[in-house]
Structures are given as structure tokens and as C-alpha cells.
């Protein structure tokens, strides 16, 4: 599998670290309550289709990336820097 | 029909014409007492125990493909009771005892081979960690020994003791652990359940779960609607999709795990071995192939296939640990869908919907749990109460923080377990 | 027998080799199979279950029968296909899985028991008596199982892995692949053309058909020649593309040096990762069999293979050859044999309207119903419109038709499509993104169709890349239609083989269906058809056709099993190349490594790093003696320890303090410049992730330390926070672990030692406890931190790594001069346990701040990672296991890490479990072992005595719970 790092170009999957669904970006307020935090850390849609995920170019530039990828075909559809900067 | 050596003899002498179907292929009825969604190892085991222990036979197992087509159709076959944390410790101990009586229970040779499993350790600290695990196992009533490097060498002469990157400091030896023939387990449970009256419905995909006023009423399937008083979801990697049909979200991420087998070779490895400095485990099947695997590919997937980096890493671990395997050739690779939970331990619980129960979160360790998963899920479905070995395996334990069983100690990121 | 005037072998280069202890001769270009057939050796192996004699079936890697072991000792290579093994002088091959000999194999008694050994028999028996499964049946089954045996020694050959990139990967160099490669190459694209054979040309090397008015193999060689001269083309022979993966990535195995004696230091095999922007699959097709009674006799071969042996290797596998087929293509075998002067007894064609292509007898509308000759074919029985007859023959060339080699197209969940026209499966286009299947593997069997398909596939692929395809004139070639009438099995009594290696017959498949293993996946697993080393290449389609019939379904409805990588098996040594010995993982060494080794310190692995365990001195014979002495150095004089492996992260910017406040539980923005503070870091789930000290070197400059083990994890965590959670913060972070060599200097004389080296002296006023800042040592700009992991008056001094070795030498020399010296991990562990300082043995990934007595470090004033989840009821409730100190109070004074703690006076079983021991060390100062551990509600139970049991080490004693800080609880020694 290959991912196009916006900074380094197309690289093999082996250069990247996978965290999970990109919902990790939406950290709740400290007082948002049990349900919000349980949702944030544990519950997942876990769809069999397109998913927004967080990857890090660990063995390269270290950039955190938000990747849209179909988890049934592994097709990478979009890659951008996680912080929103393009 | 009862299987036996005598039967083989008599059938062999009369042209083998008497062998009949191992399970029926009935049309689904419009209603059952219990419907199980998922005809893999755990679903089939649940059906068997519902019938054999609780006398509940008005049950249907709905399988969207063919019976036992998931993990139980292609795994690394390891059976063991070497878990450390309370909750898991009792459960897997219970499972191993069920394994030990399984052939008799099912009248089917599942080829359960208690050849022993050795977890190698490569530092003093790692040894202490495995001693802690072994002490927990002994306290639980199971067996564990810490072998010295010399003792490991006597059991596993083919390991490289001289040049390996991470020397062998010893190994935790669990003699009652071993392997079993995975397909046979599914087929044995299927045959027993079917013989006892459970309907096994293949090529029947559940497309909806009917819930009215917080109570489950039945399911919609590609072979028509089926009403049920109780519904058990036991769909492993597909659990999230099934639960979503009832409007539920689960703490599950589905990931791909690969496994591999070599061409058949004359016996060279008599035990199951796990490497302590890289996720890698290996054993030799009774047909001669070396069966081995390692970590997840580490990205979410429903594709049931993986990529090269993991396959290479597993081969690299094999080469550093047992370089004599160099000319063993990888014959086939597989991938499956693992239901990863936030603590790496399973969930067997009721849900907030009355009559709807969930059995999931097995990560990549579900095979060894097959009998106990079936047995305890049947218990919950039949009595409404969790079995004593699954009282901790609650669905809401992540929200409350109570009873979390994080064996890998890696926290709530699903793929780290 | 050898046939004169035929073959592409080099008769001027004879080759001597051995098989089964006998010497034979062949020629350069022969495979072991062709050379053995030339020497009239037909029986070369035994089947897996029944140990029936087996002979060469095919001429390629799909061979299920002729598996041999090549080489001895460390070079032992089991399960080698004789059809692929090129011979060379000195090659030694042996049969496998036959004992005591190939000719007389005791296990062939299994064949007599065949009625009892049908599909799935072992599931129905071997269960009684219960103990017998493990002790009797299974060992017997295991010994009988397996084919070849691995050698006992480490694989001494050298393997490599490599990457290659291209615009177009062409898989297969037959006419389709050559045409595709030619078009792409002439268009200027970067091309890789891979073929599993050493001679490119595919079946052109096996046929007498002409291309471009010349023999096919001549045309092929000319194309290869043109391609070889281009820099933009990489020709890879002896290279099998083994798998198609995501993103245009392919795995490929190059058999670099199997065709000669062991390469001295050279590479035996290379595993390639090829990344192709586009690809063309030109993998050809594989012939399939027809099942009939005893069709497994040596001498029964595939018709296309017989033709290949004749035309490419100049070998006639028999003197009187019979052909049994259902298609026109097989007649080419008869025609070629006759033209070469080899007698063709008959062509038995199942089609009633079959006609001869040459001068030989055709029996149309007929079937072969049996084969005689257990160790080598002698005759076949034929049933035709004119009744039955027996034909004396020593070679039966069978063809049930051709199956396109679709496998790679199914590696990414694709399923092939059934084509009635060729009665076989073709690829579903688009199943592998970017890959086009063309030619025979796509169901086009004529040479001219293949050439056109190859060219078109290349042109389409190039077009998708925006490269204009060159116009290539395609040569003239035959365009015979493919006429086949499917027949899978000849009805009749007796066993008819489908899977030759696993001994699966038509009866077995029908029995599986009767037992309701009706799905093709169930049938496969129950009968083991298709699970042998050829993965069903010759039996899959027939088996599923028979299953379809037995279950009343059509073939498309019955479906296929899944094709998975690798296409042909790959040695673990190749897939894992580079990992033997130390190659498995990088070795990280500190700047004091060489000196430590010179001081005879045993170096132990700590993650990927190596650190010294202890520094033995003359006269010391046990590690405890060294450890006790080193602890004494630190407590009484001064010790030096390399702590470079701890993670160091440089953090700068206006929001540096904000970042630290967010990732640590306690405040860091309030830390004064020139000061260090201990920090605790949680995971977002509220569990302790790591601890360490962070120093403020400037208004917007901090340096964080982490533990050795968690350095990478913490760095990644900080990157996530700064890039993803708070990109609006103005802060930059950088890992500087390897840039700074850092040493602990610990003990009452530590300041004196340092003042002997620093350019500016320090004292308790200008450098109090927890101070930090820049210093100069011998003119080198370094940093000094007054922090202590030993509890003594101590510092850590850091210099740029290139000065590390020299600084270590200077520190150790000075320390020794003061009655101290270097200390290693063992002593470090004792020192910190005496002070109750935790490591990852305690913060093992399951403990909270409260569990280790640091609940007060969770600031109430700010949000931080893990704050909310740390307050979950389960993480704060009573009954949690809490950190305690442990002192032995029973007669046995030894404590062990990993031991369990139970209620005193109770049985040491789970019901009485109170906790566990994490770290232990012998304290020379206290004169006994000290330990740290976790006990339920431990903080409230100091003074209580528990039973410590280490079941595994067989040690049992009683321990008293106490405060984990055994030594100097006020902390005065560090502040001195």
C-alpha cells in the first residue's frame, strides 16, 4: 500500500504509523461528560467503506496525516496534513 | 451417526456409501426462540451448548457465507490458557478444560494436541514479567514453568542460540497449551448442533434487526424475515455492521491479521513457540506445514488480505530465531478481519436492547476461546445471567473503567492489542 | 529418450549430475526433469497419502509430482520441482518421503488401506483411547506427513531484498508479454519484463509454430535482444511475480543462483518489491488433466509438456506415445512427435468429430478408461465407438484443455469469471487496479491473438499514463481457433485422480458432497484438494466441476476458492532476507559502548540499545560482587553511568510551556529558567504513559527527558499534540536523544569530581538541587542538570555526542581516582529501588497516578492529556493495587520479581491474591533484599505482612509492606 505524504511524496506503507479513526482529532472538552469521552476513545463507526484515519510518516518527516481510505479495497482517496495546513 | 474406528472399517469394506451429511441444510423457519447471527466457530459452539447443556434447540444459526468461513477456517490453531489478568485468567482456564473433553463431547476428532507452548524471553525484566504471568496461571490452577536457556535448548534445538540479535534468556512453558485442527472444531460443533435440532442456515445474510420499543423482535435476512425472542450477535470482525442494524455503536475497530503456512516438511518443530522481541509465533501442523504469524498489519481493514511489510517482518522474525527454516517455503498467506477492542479483551454481555446480546472483541485470539465463548454465551442467552467466568467482560467497562483487562498494557488505541 | 536434431539445449556442454544415488548425464539447458526423462527415468517421487509412484507430469512450476531434495547439510533444499531445477555439474538430487527407498517404500501400504483412508477419515476416528491421540496416533501421523525434510544446519546461503520501480510491469515473456514490452519500450516507458523461466519466450520455446516466418523461439530471442539493449528496460529472468498488492506493489522472487553450485558469498535469491504505475499480466495458461482410473501412473503427462520436452529439450518421454484429449491443441503433440520420428500409438479424442492434424491414428469419440503399469506406464485401456481396446504405450499425453493463469488477478479479493467459450475461468478485468490481463491468461489462445492483445494492453496502459504508444507492426502468426469439449472425468470404477500430490480422487469429492461439504471451500478443506504445493493449479477446475455436478449446480454458481499470494512458494530466507543474526533489528550503541566493552562489562539489550550490566574488576567472580561494589561507590564516593539512552526532546517556542502543561499532569509553564522538574505524563485513557524530568534552559526553551523505553512513543505523542490537536500553538520539537551524550555523576563527591573538569566551578549556591544550565568542559559547550535517580547528591552532564567517549573516559578516570568508578544497570536498579523510584517495571501500562502514590501531581487547575479519563470510577475506586515497598521478614530473605503476594496464612491461590512484586534488588546498605510491588489498597496497609510466593522459581517467604522509599525519605542526601 502506498500513501502520498504531502511533504515527501509517495511512500510505501511501511514508512507510516497508523493510529486509528480521525475522530481522535475531535478531543472533547474536559467536562463534556462520560458519554462524549467514551465515544471519543472507544466507540467507533468502524464502517466497511471510506474512513478518515490518522497516519504519521514516522520513518520519514514525522508529519501527522489525515487520510481518507476505503477499508474494504484499501484505496487511498485523499491525504492531507492533520493540522489542517495544506 | 456415531463416528468411530469401527465405523471406518465397516464403511470401508462396503464401499463407503453409508456416510451421510454432517449437518442438515434446512429452510429457515419463520420464528425461533434464539437466533444467532454468525456461523463461525463461536456461533456454532454457542448453538451446541444451548442444545446440549440447556436443552434449547429451537435455535437458528444464520451464516451469510459457508459455515466456519472466518477465523476458524484459517488460523494459526493455537490453544492455550496463559492469560494473566483476572477475568481472562478464569475464562481461558475454563476454555482449556472444555477443549480437553471436546472430542468426546462432539464425537469428532478436532485433533487437539497439547504439545506445549513456549513463550521465549530475552531479558531479565521480560523474564520477570512472564514469571508474573506464570504465577498467575499457577494460582489459577493451570500449569506454567520458567525454563532456563538450556532447558529451552533441549526442547527447541532448531533455535539459533549463538548469533541471534536478542539472546534467549529462557521461556515460559505451558504444557497443556498446544494446537487443534481449526476446521474440525467448526464442523464438530456444527454436526452436534444440527443433530440436536439446531437449524444451521448458510448463505443467509442478516440485513436488519427489528427492534420495537427497546425490545428485539427478530431479524431481516436475504432469505426472508425471521422472528426471535432472543438474538445473539456473534459476528466477529463484522460486529459493528451487525450492531449498527440495531442502532448500536460498539467499541470495535476491524483490522487485518495475516497468517502463513509453508509447504509440508518432515517433523522439525514439536511445540508452539512465540518470540519475545517481535510479534511472531510458529508451530508445525500434523500435515507438516509450518504455521506461523505475527502482528496485525496495523491499519483498519475488511479486505481479508494484508500487505508485504508484515509478511516480510514475520519471515524476518523466523529467520533471526530459527535460521534453519531458511529453505522452508511459504506456500500460502491469508488475511482475516479481527474485531479489536480498546483493551484487547472480549465482550460477552447483554445490550441496552432487551433480548439482544453481543459476543465480540476477540481481537486475534478467538480460536482458543471457541468452546468457552460458546459455553458462556449460551449460558447468558439461556439464563439471562453472565457465566461466572465472564462477569467482567462487560460492554460498558471502557466507559466506567471497571474491570478493564489490558493484557498488552497498551491502552485504548484498538490496534495496539 | 533423447531425440536428435531437436531442442534448445546446448549439446556441446554435457553436464554430470546425480539423482537417487545414480549418476546421469544431460546438457546445459536441461532441467532435472528433462534430463531424467532423457535417461528414461520415469519414477521420481511418491504421493503424499498413498505413497504411490509418481513421475514428471508437467514442464513448469505448477508441477505437483516431481518434488525432490537438492543438496546436503546447510545447502539442503527440500521440495524442489525437478521441472524448474536447471542442472549443473555436481548437482545432487534425492527423492523425498519414501522409505527405505524410492523403489520400495513401506508407506505404500497406505494404498492398500485406501478404502479406509478416504476424505476426512481422521476426523471420524483416532479418538480412543483418549490418551492415544497424543501419544500414539498423532506422532505417527506427523512422521508420515510432510514431504521433504529441512537440513539441520543454518541456511548458509545469502539472500537479498530489493526494490524496483517502473512505468509498466509486464508479467510473463511469452508472445503476449514480449509484444507488450516491445510496445512500451519503443514508447520510451520504463519497463520491467519478468519471467519465471531463464529463457524468455514462454511457449514459443515449446512449439514448432512460426512467428514472423521463423521458429517462435528465434523470434522471441530477437525481441529479447532488442529489449536488452535499452537502459529503460529491466529484463528479469528466473523471476516469478508472486503477489499483487495494494498501490501497484508486486512481490517477486528472483532465483538468482539455483542453476549452479553454491555461490561463494554471492546471492542465492532476491525478493523484490516492484512498484509499477501500470501492469500487464501475460502469464499464459496451464493445461488441465482428465480424470480416469489410475491416471496417476508415472508416464501419464500433460500433452503440452510432452511437446515442450520434445521441442525445447529434445526429449521424447516415451517410445510409443498415446495422446488423450478433448481439444485440437493436443494434436500438435502428436504431429510434432511424428515429425521428429517418434512413434505415436494413437490420439484418443473424446470429440466424435475429431480429425488428425498429421499422420497418426485418431480414435474419435473415445476415452481412456484406465492406465496400467504401477511404476511406469505400460498400457492404457480405451473405450470408443468401436468397443474397448488396450494400447501398449509408455507415455500418455493428456489434455483436458487449458486454464488461463488468472491467479494474480484474484489476489485483491477479485473472483474470476466463468467463460463457456473456453470452459474455464478468465480474469475479471479491473480486479487489480492498474493491471490488464492479456493473451492466454485472458482466454485468447492463438499466437496472433496474444500478440495483438499484448500490444493493445501496453498501449492502453501507456495511454493511462499519458505516454504515447509507439506504433509496432505485429508479426504474422498462427490464429487457430480453440476448440474444446469439456470433460472432467471418465466414468468408471476405480479411483480417478484429481490432486496427484494429496491423493484426492473423484470419489473423495463426491463423498464430500454426500456428507454436505457442498461449498467449494468446505470440499477443499475436507478433501484437501488444492492444498498441496501446487495449490491446485492442475486440479481446481476439474474438482469444482465434479462438485458442481454432485450438488446439482452449475460451475459459475459453485464458484472458486480464493487465490492468494504467493503464486509459487517463496523461501523464508528470501522473504526475511537480511534478518539472520543481528540483522533483525538495528543495534543502538552509546558513545561509551566501546569503553564499556573494553572494561569487560556484559552489554545487555534494553530495547534496541545496549547498556552495560556491571563493570567487573579483577578478583570479582559474580555479578553481585560487582553490583554491590558499584552501589557502594555511589553511596559513598562517586559513580559514573551513561544515561544517553533516555529520550531527550528539545522544545522551543512561545508556547513551549503551554505544550508541557498540556502533556504533563503538573505545571511546567511556571518552572523557572535554570530549573528542572519531575513530570508525570498520562495517556488519554488516564493511565501513566511515562515519567521524566524536563529542564527549562531559557524563556522559550525546554529539554524534556523520557525513559529509554518510551522515547519513541512520547515523541510521536508530542508530534500528534502539536500538529493535530493544537496546530495553532507556536512551538517546535525535535528529538535530540542521539545528539547529546549524557552521563550521571552520582555520589557525595560528585561536585568535587565535576569541579575537576568544568571550566567554571559550581557550588551549592550557584547550582542547587534541581538547577540546570549551560556549562563548559574543556572548552566544549555542554549542559549540566543537578538531578538524581540514585537519591545521592548527583548531576547529569551532557556534551555533543562526538565528545561523549572522551568525556566518559575522563569521568571514569576521575571517579576511580576518588575511590569510585563506572556503574551499570544492576547497580542503577538497586540504587533507585532503595529510593522507591519507579521505572516501567512499575508503570507497566496499567497503573494510574494514584496507584503509584502520585495522585497529588494531577493538577486541578488545568486540562491535560488523560485528566478526564483518569477520573473514571474504575480508576479511582477502592481495591486498586497500589505501590508499596517490600521487606523480607520470613526465614527466607530472597525476593523475586514477578512473584505473587497472598494473604498471610492462606493458600497461595487466586482467591487470596493480594498483589505482585515488580522489582527487587539486594541492598548492600540494608543487608537484605528490597522490593517494590503492588498490593490492593497497599497505601493503607503499611506494616502488614503478606505471603510472597513465586510458584515458578519455587520461592516462598513473608514480606512486610512499607513505604517504597527505604533510604533517606527526607531526601537530604540529594540536596547536600
GROMACS .gro file of N, CA, C and O in nm, chain C residues 522-571:
model
  200
 1025UNK      N    1  -1.561  -2.578   0.165
 1025UNK     CA    2  -1.572  -2.695   0.252
 1025UNK      C    3  -1.510  -2.817   0.183
 1025UNK      O    4  -1.437  -2.894   0.246
 1026UNK      N    5  -1.543  -2.834   0.053
 1026UNK     CA    6  -1.489  -2.950  -0.019
 1026UNK      C    7  -1.337  -2.947  -0.017
 1026UNK      O    8  -1.272  -3.048   0.009
 1027UNK      N    9  -1.282  -2.832  -0.042
 1027UNK     CA   10  -1.136  -2.819  -0.045
 1027UNK      C   11  -1.077  -2.859   0.089
 1027UNK      O   12  -0.984  -2.940   0.096
 1028UNK      N   13  -1.131  -2.805   0.197
 1028UNK     CA   14  -1.073  -2.832   0.328
 1028UNK      C   15  -1.097  -2.976   0.372
 1028UNK      O   16  -1.014  -3.036   0.436
 1029UNK      N   17  -1.212  -3.029   0.336
 1029UNK     CA   18  -1.245  -3.164   0.380
 1029UNK      C   19  -1.164  -3.268   0.305
 1029UNK      O   20  -1.116  -3.364   0.363
 1030UNK      N   21  -1.144  -3.248   0.175
 1030UNK     CA   22  -1.071  -3.347   0.096
 1030UNK      C   23  -0.923  -3.314   0.086
 1030UNK      O   24  -0.843  -3.400   0.053
 1031UNK      N   25  -0.886  -3.193   0.110
 1031UNK     CA   26  -0.751  -3.134   0.092
 1031UNK      C   27  -0.714  -3.119  -0.055
 1031UNK      O   28  -0.598  -3.094  -0.087
 1032UNK      N   29  -0.811  -3.127  -0.145
 1032UNK     CA   30  -0.783  -3.098  -0.285
 1032UNK      C   31  -0.740  -2.953  -0.299
 1032UNK      O   32  -0.804  -2.864  -0.244
 1033UNK      N   33  -0.633  -2.931  -0.372
 1033UNK     CA   34  -0.588  -2.795  -0.395
 1033UNK      C   35  -0.503  -2.738  -0.284
 1033UNK      O   36  -0.465  -2.622  -0.290
 1034UNK      N   37  -0.473  -2.819  -0.182
 1034UNK     CA   38  -0.395  -2.767  -0.070
 1034UNK      C   39  -0.250  -2.813  -0.074
 1034UNK      O   40  -0.176  -2.789   0.021
 1035UNK      N   41  -0.210  -2.879  -0.181
 1035UNK     CA   42  -0.072  -2.926  -0.192
 1035UNK      C   43   0.018  -2.813  -0.242
 1035UNK      O   44  -0.027  -2.699  -0.254
 1036UNK      N   45   0.143  -2.845  -0.271
 1036UNK     CA   46   0.238  -2.739  -0.304
 1036UNK      C   47   0.205  -2.669  -0.436
 1036UNK      O   48   0.252  -2.560  -0.460
 1037UNK      N   49   0.125  -2.730  -0.519
 1037UNK     CA   50   0.086  -2.664  -0.644
 1037UNK      C   51  -0.042  -2.583  -0.627
 1037UNK      O   52  -0.088  -2.518  -0.720
 1038UNK      N   53  -0.099  -2.587  -0.504
 1038UNK     CA   54  -0.220  -2.511  -0.475
 1038UNK      C   55  -0.328  -2.534  -0.580
 1038UNK      O   56  -0.401  -2.442  -0.618
 1039UNK      N   57  -0.338  -2.657  -0.627
 1039UNK     CA   58  -0.449  -2.694  -0.714
 1039UNK      C   59  -0.439  -2.645  -0.856
 1039UNK      O   60  -0.540  -2.645  -0.928
 1040UNK      N   61  -0.320  -2.604  -0.900
 1040UNK     CA   62  -0.311  -2.549  -1.036
 1040UNK      C   63  -0.360  -2.647  -1.140
 1040UNK      O   64  -0.414  -2.606  -1.242
 1041UNK      N   65  -0.339  -2.777  -1.114
 1041UNK     CA   66  -0.391  -2.870  -1.214
 1041UNK      C   67  -0.520  -2.937  -1.180
 1041UNK      O   68  -0.574  -3.008  -1.260
 1042UNK      N   69  -0.574  -2.914  -1.058
 1042UNK     CA   70  -0.693  -2.989  -1.021
 1042UNK      C   71  -0.814  -2.903  -0.985
 1042UNK      O   72  -0.925  -2.955  -0.978
 1043UNK      N   73  -0.795  -2.776  -0.962
 1043UNK     CA   74  -0.904  -2.693  -0.911
 1043UNK      C   75  -1.030  -2.695  -0.998
 1043UNK      O   76  -1.141  -2.714  -0.949
 1044UNK      N   77  -1.011  -2.671  -1.128
 1044UNK     CA   78  -1.128  -2.655  -1.213
 1044UNK      C   79  -1.205  -2.787  -1.225
 1044UNK      O   80  -1.328  -2.789  -1.212
 1045UNK      N   81  -1.132  -2.896  -1.242
 1045UNK     CA   82  -1.200  -3.026  -1.252
 1045UNK      C   83  -1.271  -3.060  -1.121
 1045UNK      O   84  -1.386  -3.107  -1.123
 1046UNK      N   85  -1.206  -3.035  -1.010
 1046UNK     CA   86  -1.268  -3.069  -0.881
 1046UNK      C   87  -1.396  -2.990  -0.861
 1046UNK      O   88  -1.498  -3.044  -0.815
 1047UNK      N   89  -1.394  -2.864  -0.896
 1047UNK     CA   90  -1.515  -2.788  -0.871
 1047UNK      C   91  -1.623  -2.824  -0.972
 1047UNK      O   92  -1.743  -2.821  -0.941
 1048UNK      N   93  -1.581  -2.869  -1.091
 1048UNK     CA   94  -1.681  -2.914  -1.188
 1048UNK      C   95  -1.749  -3.040  -1.137
 1048UNK      O   96  -1.872  -3.056  -1.149
 1049UNK      N   97  -1.671  -3.129  -1.078
 1049UNK     CA   98  -1.730  -3.252  -1.024
 1049UNK      C   99  -1.817  -3.221  -0.904
 1049UNK      O  100  -1.925  -3.280  -0.886
 1050UNK      N  101  -1.774  -3.127  -0.821
 1050UNK     CA  102  -1.854  -3.087  -0.706
 1050UNK      C  103  -1.985  -3.025  -0.754
 1050UNK      O  104  -2.093  -3.053  -0.700
 1051UNK      N  105  -1.976  -2.942  -0.856
 1051UNK     CA  106  -2.095  -2.876  -0.909
 1051UNK      C  107  -2.197  -2.981  -0.953
 1051UNK      O  108  -2.314  -2.976  -0.919
 1052UNK      N  109  -2.145  -3.077  -1.025
 1052UNK     CA  110  -2.229  -3.184  -1.075
 1052UNK      C  111  -2.293  -3.261  -0.959
 1052UNK      O  112  -2.412  -3.289  -0.960
 1053UNK      N  113  -2.212  -3.294  -0.859
 1053UNK     CA  114  -2.261  -3.374  -0.747
 1053UNK      C  115  -2.363  -3.299  -0.664
 1053UNK      O  116  -2.440  -3.360  -0.589
 1054UNK      N  117  -2.360  -3.166  -0.669
 1054UNK     CA  118  -2.453  -3.090  -0.586
 1054UNK      C  119  -2.561  -3.023  -0.671
 1054UNK      O  120  -2.632  -2.935  -0.624
 1055UNK      N  121  -2.568  -3.061  -0.797
 1055UNK     CA  122  -2.675  -3.009  -0.883
 1055UNK      C  123  -2.667  -2.861  -0.913
 1055UNK      O  124  -2.768  -2.794  -0.928
 1056UNK      N  125  -2.544  -2.807  -0.917
 1056UNK     CA  126  -2.530  -2.665  -0.950
 1056UNK      C  127  -2.444  -2.651  -1.075
 1056UNK      O  128  -2.377  -2.744  -1.118
 1057UNK      N  129  -2.445  -2.532  -1.132
 1057UNK     CA  130  -2.356  -2.503  -1.243
 1057UNK      C  131  -2.219  -2.464  -1.187
 1057UNK      O  132  -2.205  -2.436  -1.069
 1058UNK      N  133  -2.118  -2.463  -1.277
 1058UNK     CA  134  -1.984  -2.425  -1.231
 1058UNK      C  135  -1.977  -2.282  -1.181
 1058UNK      O  136  -1.923  -2.256  -1.073
 1059UNK      N  137  -2.033  -2.184  -1.252
 1059UNK     CA  138  -2.023  -2.047  -1.201
 1059UNK      C  139  -2.087  -2.033  -1.063
 1059UNK      O  140  -2.036  -1.963  -0.977
 1060UNK      N  141  -2.198  -2.105  -1.042
 1060UNK     CA  142  -2.267  -2.093  -0.913
 1060UNK      C  143  -2.185  -2.156  -0.800
 1060UNK      O  144  -2.187  -2.110  -0.687
 1061UNK      N  145  -2.110  -2.261  -0.835
 1061UNK     CA  146  -2.028  -2.327  -0.733
 1061UNK      C  147  -1.909  -2.241  -0.694
 1061UNK      O  148  -1.866  -2.241  -0.580
 1062UNK      N  149  -1.857  -2.168  -0.794
 1062UNK     CA  150  -1.752  -2.072  -0.763
 1062UNK      C  151  -1.617  -2.135  -0.739
 1062UNK      O  152  -1.599  -2.255  -0.745
 1063UNK      N  153  -1.519  -2.052  -0.712
 1063UNK     CA  154  -1.383  -2.100  -0.687
 1063UNK      C  155  -1.343  -2.068  -0.544
 1063UNK      O  156  -1.407  -1.987  -0.478
 1064UNK      N  157  -1.235  -2.132  -0.499
 1064UNK     CA  158  -1.176  -2.089  -0.373
 1064UNK      C  159  -1.092  -1.964  -0.403
 1064UNK      O  160  -1.087  -1.919  -0.517
 1065UNK      N  161  -1.028  -1.913  -0.301
 1065UNK     CA  162  -0.957  -1.785  -0.316
 1065UNK      C  163  -0.813  -1.809  -0.357
 1065UNK      O  164  -0.745  -1.893  -0.300
 1066UNK      N  165  -0.766  -1.734  -0.456
 1066UNK     CA  166  -0.623  -1.739  -0.490
 1066UNK      C  167  -0.551  -1.638  -0.404
 1066UNK      O  168  -0.595  -1.524  -0.393
 1067UNK      N  169  -0.443  -1.680  -0.342
 1067UNK     CA  170  -0.371  -1.589  -0.254
 1067UNK      C  171  -0.222  -1.597  -0.284
 1067UNK      O  172  -0.174  -1.698  -0.332
 1068UNK      N  173  -0.149  -1.490  -0.252
 1068UNK     CA  174  -0.005  -1.496  -0.269
 1068UNK      C  175   0.054  -1.600  -0.175
 1068UNK      O  176  -0.006  -1.627  -0.070
 1069UNK      N  177   0.168  -1.657  -0.205
 1069UNK     CA  178   0.246  -1.637  -0.327
 1069UNK      C  179   0.202  -1.733  -0.438
 1069UNK      O  180   0.154  -1.842  -0.412
 1070UNK      N  181   0.220  -1.688  -0.561
 1070UNK     CA  182   0.181  -1.771  -0.677
 1070UNK      C  183   0.259  -1.902  -0.678
 1070UNK      O  184   0.203  -2.008  -0.705
 1071UNK      N  185   0.387  -1.896  -0.654
 1071UNK     CA  186   0.464  -2.018  -0.626
 1071UNK      C  187   0.537  -1.992  -0.493
 1071UNK      O  188   0.562  -1.878  -0.459
 1072UNK      N  189   0.569  -2.097  -0.419
 1072UNK     CA  190   0.620  -2.077  -0.283
 1072UNK      C  191   0.752  -2.000  -0.279
 1072UNK      O  192   0.835  -2.011  -0.369
 1073UNK      N  193   0.769  -1.925  -0.173
 1073UNK     CA  194   0.886  -1.837  -0.156
 1073UNK      C  195   0.960  -1.876  -0.029
 1073UNK      O  196   0.901  -1.888   0.077
 1074UNK      N  197   1.091  -1.897  -0.042
 1074UNK     CA  198   1.172  -1.936   0.074
 1074UNK      C  199   1.167  -1.827   0.181
 1074UNK      O  200   1.175  -1.708   0.150
   0.00000   0.00000   0.00000
